[in-house]
Amino acid sequence: MYHYEHPRPAVTIDLAAFMLSAGELRVLLIRRDAEPFAGEWTLPGGFVHSEESLEAACGRVLSAKARLERVYLEQLYTFGAPGRDPRDRVISVAYYAILAADQRYSGPGQWHDAQALPKLGFDHAEILSTALTRLRAKLTYSDIGFEFLPEEFTLGEAQRAWETILGRPLDKRNFRKSLLEKGRVQATGKKSRGGAHPPAMIYKLGEDQAQLST
Amino acid sequence: MYHYEHPRPAVTIDLAAFMLSAGELRVLLIRRDAEPFAGEWTLPGGFVHSEESLEAACGRVLSAKARLERVYLEQLYTFGAPGRDPRDRVISVAYYAILAADQRYSGPGQWHDAQALPKLGFDHAEILSTALTRLRAKLTYSDIGFEFLPEEFTLGEAQRAWETILGRPLDKRNFRKSLLEKGRVQATGKKSRGGAHPPAMIYKLGEDQAQLST
DNA sequence: ACCTAGTAGTGTATATAATACACTTCTAAA
DNA sequence: TTTAGAAGTGTATTATATACACTACTAGGT
């Protein structure tokens, strides 16, 4: 197995980072300066360094210049087709990340509406499409949606988040029922202030669920 | 991004190949000769060559010396923790494979009962555990189970396959109902011969499902 | 003081899906 | 002829998912 060595492919991570902002599901994109795909948008990514884990590489790419606390990170798929980078054989382990709405991202790149994406370089449109499919699927059978919210939230905020991610309206009573049954969320006792409406109960993620987002 | 180059990790694939045999769910394992983990069992694997896809590398590892027709292959997860191979930084893209019961495998390695595994080298116990979890989950919401069966099968054979994979008995009428409704399987009109029981109708995978196993 | 806009909050009925459960029939082998 | 073993077949119950409409409260503007 180690008797002789083939040329090694490069290994990178690519990151589909999602965030809710201004009622849109947004994705972080980087504009490329150099060929190939100069002028097009790509997902942020980078080489995996010799002694860092794949997750550490994601963290480095995402928060080199940022100060991020709550970031959900999950491996998505590994893209390794020969020719996906025209320069060299590059195998990319794709991850997707979710930044909570109360985070401030100050690194490079721009946040784009996931519903209206520009043309993407490399195979990043495929990566992003895979990430969106996974994200929407997990929204219904896991607690991943809470990663988009601050630690405390009202049920109305949660419903607007879910609707933005799925891109379709949800029934209010059924949505509330699904969060309230089985202790997925628990009331904090506090009530929201402000807004042209009655104060809303503030909830947090249920204790049993807190570490089980996947 | 390409201004200077870090040392490149090696990229391998590791393969959890499953097959039903003698009423057991079996996994292909290779006994290691050399250190590290000499004498222990590992999943078959190998380096990804310069110009081959990840799937092609899996196919090469699995069928170098075998003559295999029906092999289901699906990417599982990428394991890249530093130190998972004590010799070198190795990033392994794990796949799992399913061989249909009527295939003959003649390559290296031994087929082991997945319920009674020996000690595995590297992090292969974790890979295999991930594969088993995924396999069992997909059995209930996809048509992946049919990959274990020959193209034509009776409902009894299918139920025994499902029960072997899940490791628990299933209700006969509910199982048959779930396969027959919505055209998941279609009757061929032929009947089985032999056995101390009435002839059974022979089915094949429904036409709509034939290419949708994932 | 009044009006308006906007969200909070609340139950029930229906449809669909999942589960539990037992007997008769047919064939091969002893 | 007997026995063992699988084939085949319905219904009742439970749980889950979906559809659907009104009142109450607050902020802000008139």
Coordinates of C-alpha atoms in Angstrom, one line a residue, chain B residues 19 41 57 88 95 111 147:
Chain B
M19 CA -23.7 -8.8 1.3
W41 CA -8.9 -6.6 10.4
A57 CA -11.2 4.0 -7.0
D88 CA 1.0 9.9 7.5
Y95 CA -18.2 4.5 0.7
W111 CA -16.8 -11.9 4.7
E147 CA -29.8 -4.0 -3.9

